[in-house]
mmCIF file with all atom_site columns, C-alpha atoms in Angstrom:
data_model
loop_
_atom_site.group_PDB
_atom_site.id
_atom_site.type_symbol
_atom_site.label_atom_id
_atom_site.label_alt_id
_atom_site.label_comp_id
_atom_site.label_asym_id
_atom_site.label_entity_id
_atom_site.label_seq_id
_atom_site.pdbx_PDB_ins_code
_atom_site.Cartn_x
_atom_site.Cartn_y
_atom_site.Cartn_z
_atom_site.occupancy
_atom_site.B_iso_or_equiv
_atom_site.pdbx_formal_charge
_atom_site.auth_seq_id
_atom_site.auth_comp_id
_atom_site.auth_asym_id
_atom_site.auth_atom_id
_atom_site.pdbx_PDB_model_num
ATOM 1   C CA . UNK A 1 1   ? 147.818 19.025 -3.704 1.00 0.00 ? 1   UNK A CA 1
ATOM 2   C CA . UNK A 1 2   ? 149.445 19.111 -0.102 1.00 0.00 ? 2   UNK A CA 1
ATOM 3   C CA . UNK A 1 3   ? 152.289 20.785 0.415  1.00 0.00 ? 3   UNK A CA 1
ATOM 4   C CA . UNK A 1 4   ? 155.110 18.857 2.622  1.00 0.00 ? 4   UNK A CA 1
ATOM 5   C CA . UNK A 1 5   ? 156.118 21.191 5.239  1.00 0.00 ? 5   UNK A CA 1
ATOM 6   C CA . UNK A 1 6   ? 159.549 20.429 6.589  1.00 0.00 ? 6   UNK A CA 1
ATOM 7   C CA . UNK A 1 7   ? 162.007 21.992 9.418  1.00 0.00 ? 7   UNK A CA 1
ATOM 8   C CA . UNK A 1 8   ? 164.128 25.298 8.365  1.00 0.00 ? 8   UNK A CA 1
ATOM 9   C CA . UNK A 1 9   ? 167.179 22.927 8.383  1.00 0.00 ? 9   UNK A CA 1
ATOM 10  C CA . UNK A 1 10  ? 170.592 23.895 9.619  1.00 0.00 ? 10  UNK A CA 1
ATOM 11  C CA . UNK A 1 11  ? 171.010 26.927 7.964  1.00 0.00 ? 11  UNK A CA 1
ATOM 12  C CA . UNK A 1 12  ? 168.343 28.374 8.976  1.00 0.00 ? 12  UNK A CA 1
ATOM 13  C CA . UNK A 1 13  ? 169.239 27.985 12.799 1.00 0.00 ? 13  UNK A CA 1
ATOM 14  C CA . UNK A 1 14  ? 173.022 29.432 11.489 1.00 0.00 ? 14  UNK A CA 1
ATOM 15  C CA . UNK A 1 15  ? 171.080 32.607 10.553 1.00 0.00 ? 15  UNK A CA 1
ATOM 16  C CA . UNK A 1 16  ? 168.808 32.539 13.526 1.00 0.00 ? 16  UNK A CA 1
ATOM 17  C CA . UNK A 1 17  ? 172.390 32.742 15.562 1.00 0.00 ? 17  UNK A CA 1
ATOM 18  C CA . UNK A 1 18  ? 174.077 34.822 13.108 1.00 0.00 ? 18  UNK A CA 1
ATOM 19  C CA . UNK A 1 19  ? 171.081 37.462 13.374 1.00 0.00 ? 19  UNK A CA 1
ATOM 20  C CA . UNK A 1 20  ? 171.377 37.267 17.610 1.00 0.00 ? 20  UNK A CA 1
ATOM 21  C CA . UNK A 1 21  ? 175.321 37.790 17.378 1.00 0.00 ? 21  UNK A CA 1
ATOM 22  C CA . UNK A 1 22  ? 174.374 40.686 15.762 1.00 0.00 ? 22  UNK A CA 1
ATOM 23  C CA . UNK A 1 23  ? 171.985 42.506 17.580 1.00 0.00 ? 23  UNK A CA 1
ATOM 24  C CA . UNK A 1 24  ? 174.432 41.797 21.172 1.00 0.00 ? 24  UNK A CA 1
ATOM 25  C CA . UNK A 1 25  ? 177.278 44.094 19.023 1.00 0.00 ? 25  UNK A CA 1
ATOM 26  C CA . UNK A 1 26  ? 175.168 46.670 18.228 1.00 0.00 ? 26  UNK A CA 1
ATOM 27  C CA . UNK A 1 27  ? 174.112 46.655 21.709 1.00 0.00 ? 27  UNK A CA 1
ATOM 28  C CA . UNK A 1 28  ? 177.312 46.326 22.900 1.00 0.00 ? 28  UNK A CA 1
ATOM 29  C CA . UNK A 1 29  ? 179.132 48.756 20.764 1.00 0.00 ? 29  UNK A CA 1
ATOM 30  C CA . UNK A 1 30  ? 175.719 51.618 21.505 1.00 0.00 ? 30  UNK A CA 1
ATOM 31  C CA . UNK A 1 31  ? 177.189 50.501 25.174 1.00 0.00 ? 31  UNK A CA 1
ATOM 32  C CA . UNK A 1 32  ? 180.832 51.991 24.143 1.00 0.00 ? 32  UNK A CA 1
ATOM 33  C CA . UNK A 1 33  ? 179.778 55.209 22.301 1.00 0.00 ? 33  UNK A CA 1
ATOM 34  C CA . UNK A 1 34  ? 178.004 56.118 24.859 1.00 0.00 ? 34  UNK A CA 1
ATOM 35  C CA . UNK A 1 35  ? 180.955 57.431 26.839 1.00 0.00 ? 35  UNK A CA 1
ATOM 36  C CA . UNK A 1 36  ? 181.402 60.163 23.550 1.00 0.00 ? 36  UNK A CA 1
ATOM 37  C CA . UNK A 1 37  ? 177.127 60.788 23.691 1.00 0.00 ? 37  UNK A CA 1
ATOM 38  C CA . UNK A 1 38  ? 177.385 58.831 19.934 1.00 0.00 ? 38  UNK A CA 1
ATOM 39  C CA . UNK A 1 39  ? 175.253 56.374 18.310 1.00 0.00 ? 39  UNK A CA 1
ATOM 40  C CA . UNK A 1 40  ? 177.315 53.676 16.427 1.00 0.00 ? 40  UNK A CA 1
ATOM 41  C CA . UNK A 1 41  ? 175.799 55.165 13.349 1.00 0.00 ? 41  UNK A CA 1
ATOM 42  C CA . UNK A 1 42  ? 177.336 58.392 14.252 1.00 0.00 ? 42  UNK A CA 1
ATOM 43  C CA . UNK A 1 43  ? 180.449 57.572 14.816 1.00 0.00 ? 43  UNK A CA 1
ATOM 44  C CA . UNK A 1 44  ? 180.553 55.288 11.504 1.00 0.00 ? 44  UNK A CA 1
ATOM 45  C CA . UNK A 1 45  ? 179.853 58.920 9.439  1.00 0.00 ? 45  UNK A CA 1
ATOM 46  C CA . UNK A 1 46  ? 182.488 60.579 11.579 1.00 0.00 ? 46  UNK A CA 1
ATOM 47  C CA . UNK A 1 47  ? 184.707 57.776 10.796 1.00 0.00 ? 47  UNK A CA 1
ATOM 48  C CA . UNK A 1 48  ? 184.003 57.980 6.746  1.00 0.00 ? 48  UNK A CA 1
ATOM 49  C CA . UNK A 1 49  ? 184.370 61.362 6.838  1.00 0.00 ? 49  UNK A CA 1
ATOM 50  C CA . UNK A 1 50  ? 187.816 61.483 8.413  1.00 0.00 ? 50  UNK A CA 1
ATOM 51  C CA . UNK A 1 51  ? 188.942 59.947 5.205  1.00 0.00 ? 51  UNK A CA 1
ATOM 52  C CA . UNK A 1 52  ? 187.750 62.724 3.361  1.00 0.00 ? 52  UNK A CA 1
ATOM 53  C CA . UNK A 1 53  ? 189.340 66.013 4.418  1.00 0.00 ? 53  UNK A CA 1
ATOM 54  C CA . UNK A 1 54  ? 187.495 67.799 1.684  1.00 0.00 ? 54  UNK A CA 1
ATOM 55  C CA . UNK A 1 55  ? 184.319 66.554 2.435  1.00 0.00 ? 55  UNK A CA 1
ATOM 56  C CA . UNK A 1 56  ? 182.114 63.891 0.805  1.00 0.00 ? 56  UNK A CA 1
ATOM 57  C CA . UNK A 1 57  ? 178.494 63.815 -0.569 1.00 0.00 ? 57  UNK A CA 1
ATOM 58  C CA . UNK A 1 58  ? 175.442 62.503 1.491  1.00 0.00 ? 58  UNK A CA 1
ATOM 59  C CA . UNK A 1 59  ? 174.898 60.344 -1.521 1.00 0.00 ? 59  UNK A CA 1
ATOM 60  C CA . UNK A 1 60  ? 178.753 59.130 -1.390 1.00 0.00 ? 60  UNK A CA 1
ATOM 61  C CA . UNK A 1 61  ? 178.194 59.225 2.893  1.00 0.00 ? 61  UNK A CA 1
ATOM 62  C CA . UNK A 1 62  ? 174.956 56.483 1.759  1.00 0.00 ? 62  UNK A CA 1
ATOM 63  C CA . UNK A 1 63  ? 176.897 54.124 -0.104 1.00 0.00 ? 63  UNK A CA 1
ATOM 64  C CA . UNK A 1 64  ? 180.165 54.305 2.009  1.00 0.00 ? 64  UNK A CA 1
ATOM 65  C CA . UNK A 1 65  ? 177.517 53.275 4.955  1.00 0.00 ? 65  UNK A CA 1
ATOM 66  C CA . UNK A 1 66  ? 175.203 51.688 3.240  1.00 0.00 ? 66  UNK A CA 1
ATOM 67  C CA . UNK A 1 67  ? 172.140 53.437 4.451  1.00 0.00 ? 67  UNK A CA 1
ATOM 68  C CA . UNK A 1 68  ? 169.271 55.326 3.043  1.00 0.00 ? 68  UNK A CA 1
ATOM 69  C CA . UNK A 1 69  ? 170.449 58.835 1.842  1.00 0.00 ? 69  UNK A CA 1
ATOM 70  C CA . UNK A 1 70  ? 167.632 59.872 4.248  1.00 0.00 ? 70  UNK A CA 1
ATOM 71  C CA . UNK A 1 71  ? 168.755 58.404 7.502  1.00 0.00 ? 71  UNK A CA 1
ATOM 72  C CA . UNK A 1 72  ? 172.362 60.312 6.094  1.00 0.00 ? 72  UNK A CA 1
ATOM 73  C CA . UNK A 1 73  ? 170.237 63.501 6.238  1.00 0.00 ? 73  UNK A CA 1
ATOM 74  C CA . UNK A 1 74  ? 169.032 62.876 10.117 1.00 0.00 ? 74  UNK A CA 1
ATOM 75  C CA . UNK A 1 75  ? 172.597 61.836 11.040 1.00 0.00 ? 75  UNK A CA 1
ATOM 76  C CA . UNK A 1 76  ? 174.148 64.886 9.069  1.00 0.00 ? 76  UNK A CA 1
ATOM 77  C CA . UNK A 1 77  ? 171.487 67.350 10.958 1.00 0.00 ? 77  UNK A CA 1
ATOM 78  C CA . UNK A 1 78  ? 171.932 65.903 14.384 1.00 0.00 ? 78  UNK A CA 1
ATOM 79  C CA . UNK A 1 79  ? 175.612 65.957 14.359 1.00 0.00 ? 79  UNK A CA 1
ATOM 80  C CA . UNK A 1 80  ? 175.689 69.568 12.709 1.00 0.00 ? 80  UNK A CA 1
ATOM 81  C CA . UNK A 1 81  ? 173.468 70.650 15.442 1.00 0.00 ? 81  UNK A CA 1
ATOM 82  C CA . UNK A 1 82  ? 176.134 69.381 17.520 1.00 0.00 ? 82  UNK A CA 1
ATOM 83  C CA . UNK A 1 83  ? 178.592 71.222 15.677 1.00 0.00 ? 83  UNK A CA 1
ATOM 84  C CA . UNK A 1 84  ? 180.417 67.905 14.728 1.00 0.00 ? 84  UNK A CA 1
ATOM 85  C CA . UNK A 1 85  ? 179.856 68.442 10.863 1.00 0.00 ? 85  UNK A CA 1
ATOM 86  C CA . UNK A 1 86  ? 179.066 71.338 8.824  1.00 0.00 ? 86  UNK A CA 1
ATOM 87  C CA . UNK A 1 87  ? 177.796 71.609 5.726  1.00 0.00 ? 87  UNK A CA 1
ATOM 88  C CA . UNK A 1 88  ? 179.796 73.360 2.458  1.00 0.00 ? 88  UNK A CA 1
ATOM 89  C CA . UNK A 1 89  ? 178.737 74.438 -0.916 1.00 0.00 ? 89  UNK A CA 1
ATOM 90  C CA . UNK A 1 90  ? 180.404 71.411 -3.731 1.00 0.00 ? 90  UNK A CA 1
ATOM 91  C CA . UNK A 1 91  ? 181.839 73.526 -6.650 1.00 0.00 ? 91  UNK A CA 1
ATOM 92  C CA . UNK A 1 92  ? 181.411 70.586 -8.806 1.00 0.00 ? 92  UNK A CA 1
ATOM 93  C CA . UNK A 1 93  ? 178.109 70.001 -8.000 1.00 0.00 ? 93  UNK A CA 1
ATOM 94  C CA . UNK A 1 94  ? 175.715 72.904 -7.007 1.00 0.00 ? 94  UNK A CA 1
ATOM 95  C CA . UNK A 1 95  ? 173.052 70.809 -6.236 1.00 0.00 ? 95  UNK A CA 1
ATOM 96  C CA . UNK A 1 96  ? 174.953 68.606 -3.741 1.00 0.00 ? 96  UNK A CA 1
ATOM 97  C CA . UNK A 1 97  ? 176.584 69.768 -0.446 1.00 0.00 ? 97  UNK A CA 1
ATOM 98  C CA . UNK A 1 98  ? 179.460 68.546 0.400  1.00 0.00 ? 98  UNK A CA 1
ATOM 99  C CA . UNK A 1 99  ? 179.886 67.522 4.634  1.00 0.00 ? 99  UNK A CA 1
ATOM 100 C CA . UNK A 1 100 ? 182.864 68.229 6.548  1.00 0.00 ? 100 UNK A CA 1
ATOM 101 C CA . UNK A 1 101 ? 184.537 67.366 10.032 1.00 0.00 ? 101 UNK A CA 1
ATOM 102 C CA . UNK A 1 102 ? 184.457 70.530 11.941 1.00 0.00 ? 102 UNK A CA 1
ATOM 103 C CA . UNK A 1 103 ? 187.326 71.201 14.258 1.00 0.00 ? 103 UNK A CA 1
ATOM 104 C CA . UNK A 1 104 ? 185.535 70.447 17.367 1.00 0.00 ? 104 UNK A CA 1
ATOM 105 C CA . UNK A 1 105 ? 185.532 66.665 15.690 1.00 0.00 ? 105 UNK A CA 1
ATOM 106 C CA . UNK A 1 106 ? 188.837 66.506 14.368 1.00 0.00 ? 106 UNK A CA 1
ATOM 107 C CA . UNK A 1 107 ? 190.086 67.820 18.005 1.00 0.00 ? 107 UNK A CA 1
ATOM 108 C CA . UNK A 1 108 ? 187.855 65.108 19.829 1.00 0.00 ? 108 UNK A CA 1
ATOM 109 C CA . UNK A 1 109 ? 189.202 62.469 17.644 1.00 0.00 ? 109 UNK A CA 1
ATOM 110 C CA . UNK A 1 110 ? 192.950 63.474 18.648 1.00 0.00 ? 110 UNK A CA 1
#
Protein backbone atom coordinates (compact mmCIF):
# COMPACT_ATOMS: atom_id res chain seq x y z
CA UNK A 1 0.00 0.00 0.00
CA UNK A 2 1.21 3.64 -0.96
CA UNK A 3 1.51 5.99 1.39
CA UNK A 4 0.00 9.65 0.45
CA UNK A 5 2.65 12.05 1.17
CA UNK A 6 1.30 15.51 1.78
CA UNK A 7 2.86 19.16 2.64
CA UNK A 8 3.88 19.83 6.52
CA UNK A 9 0.82 22.19 6.56
CA UNK A 10 0.72 25.48 8.37
CA UNK A 11 1.95 24.52 11.47
CA UNK A 12 4.68 23.18 10.49
CA UNK A 13 5.97 26.46 8.70
CA UNK A 14 4.76 28.26 12.36
CA UNK A 15 7.47 26.05 13.94
CA UNK A 16 9.92 26.42 11.12
CA UNK A 17 9.58 30.41 12.10
CA UNK A 18 9.15 29.88 15.66
CA UNK A 19 12.53 27.74 15.69
CA UNK A 20 14.43 30.85 13.50
CA UNK A 21 13.02 33.55 16.06
CA UNK A 22 14.75 31.62 18.33
CA UNK A 23 18.06 31.02 17.32
CA UNK A 24 18.32 35.29 16.27
CA UNK A 25 17.72 35.79 20.44
CA UNK A 26 20.13 33.59 21.45
CA UNK A 27 22.36 35.18 19.05
CA UNK A 28 21.35 38.35 19.91
CA UNK A 29 21.29 38.11 23.61
CA UNK A 30 25.26 35.98 23.32
CA UNK A 31 25.68 39.61 21.43
CA UNK A 32 24.70 41.50 24.90
CA UNK A 33 26.61 39.32 27.45
CA UNK A 34 29.35 39.72 25.77
CA UNK A 35 30.08 43.16 27.17
CA UNK A 36 30.24 41.11 30.95
CA UNK A 37 32.61 38.05 29.02
CA UNK A 38 29.12 35.78 29.82
CA UNK A 39 27.37 33.24 27.91
CA UNK A 40 23.51 33.59 28.19
CA UNK A 41 23.69 30.32 29.99
CA UNK A 42 25.90 31.90 32.48
CA UNK A 43 24.25 34.60 33.30
CA UNK A 44 20.80 32.53 33.57
CA UNK A 45 22.75 30.44 36.69
CA UNK A 46 23.95 33.74 38.08
CA UNK A 47 20.52 34.97 37.80
CA UNK A 48 18.90 31.69 39.69
CA UNK A 49 21.31 31.85 42.08
CA UNK A 50 20.73 35.44 43.17
CA UNK A 51 17.46 34.15 44.43
CA UNK A 52 19.09 31.89 46.61
CA UNK A 53 21.40 33.62 49.09
CA UNK A 54 22.12 30.32 50.73
CA UNK A 55 22.94 28.57 47.82
CA UNK A 56 21.06 25.98 45.73
CA UNK A 57 21.85 22.40 44.47
CA UNK A 58 23.23 21.63 40.90
CA UNK A 59 20.31 19.29 40.75
CA UNK A 60 17.83 22.26 41.92
CA UNK A 61 20.33 24.76 39.44
CA UNK A 62 19.09 21.75 36.49
CA UNK A 63 15.55 22.02 36.93
CA UNK A 64 15.37 25.83 37.68
CA UNK A 65 17.25 25.95 34.05
CA UNK A 66 16.18 23.17 32.66
CA UNK A 67 19.41 21.67 31.56
CA UNK A 68 21.32 18.52 32.03
CA UNK A 69 22.82 18.40 35.62
CA UNK A 70 26.03 17.93 33.55
CA UNK A 71 26.12 21.03 31.47
CA UNK A 72 25.28 22.62 35.39
CA UNK A 73 28.63 21.01 36.31
CA UNK A 74 30.67 22.80 33.22
CA UNK A 75 28.84 26.08 33.94
CA UNK A 76 29.44 25.73 37.83
CA UNK A 77 33.38 24.95 37.06
CA UNK A 78 33.87 27.68 34.54
CA UNK A 79 32.33 30.35 36.55
CA UNK A 80 34.14 29.11 39.85
CA UNK A 81 37.29 29.29 37.96
CA UNK A 82 36.27 32.71 37.45
CA UNK A 83 35.65 33.17 40.94
CA UNK A 84 31.91 34.02 40.20
CA UNK A 85 30.57 30.95 42.29
CA UNK A 86 32.02 28.85 44.86
CA UNK A 87 31.18 25.80 45.99
CA UNK A 88 29.95 24.95 49.93
CA UNK A 89 29.48 21.83 51.85
CA UNK A 90 25.07 21.28 52.20
CA UNK A 91 24.54 20.24 55.90
CA UNK A 92 21.43 18.60 54.85
CA UNK A 93 22.82 16.76 52.28
CA UNK A 94 26.51 15.55 52.42
CA UNK A 95 26.48 14.23 49.20
CA UNK A 96 25.31 17.42 47.44
CA UNK A 97 27.16 20.80 47.36
CA UNK A 98 25.46 23.54 47.63
CA UNK A 99 26.68 26.78 44.95
CA UNK A 100 26.92 30.22 46.01
CA UNK A 101 27.34 33.86 44.50
CA UNK A 102 30.71 34.95 45.56
CA UNK A 103 31.17 38.59 46.32
CA UNK A 104 32.97 39.43 43.23
CA UNK A 105 29.29 38.47 41.59
CA UNK A 106 27.08 40.00 43.94
CA UNK A 107 29.39 43.32 43.57
CA UNK A 108 29.26 43.06 39.62
CA UNK A 109 25.60 42.69 39.73
CA UNK A 110 25.26 46.06 41.86
Amino acid sequence: MKRKTSSPGPRYSALIQLLRTAEELWNASRVFFARWDLSPSQFNLLNVLSDFPAGCTQSDLSRQLIMHRSNVTGLVDRLEERRLVTRKENATDRRAWLVVLTPAARNRAG
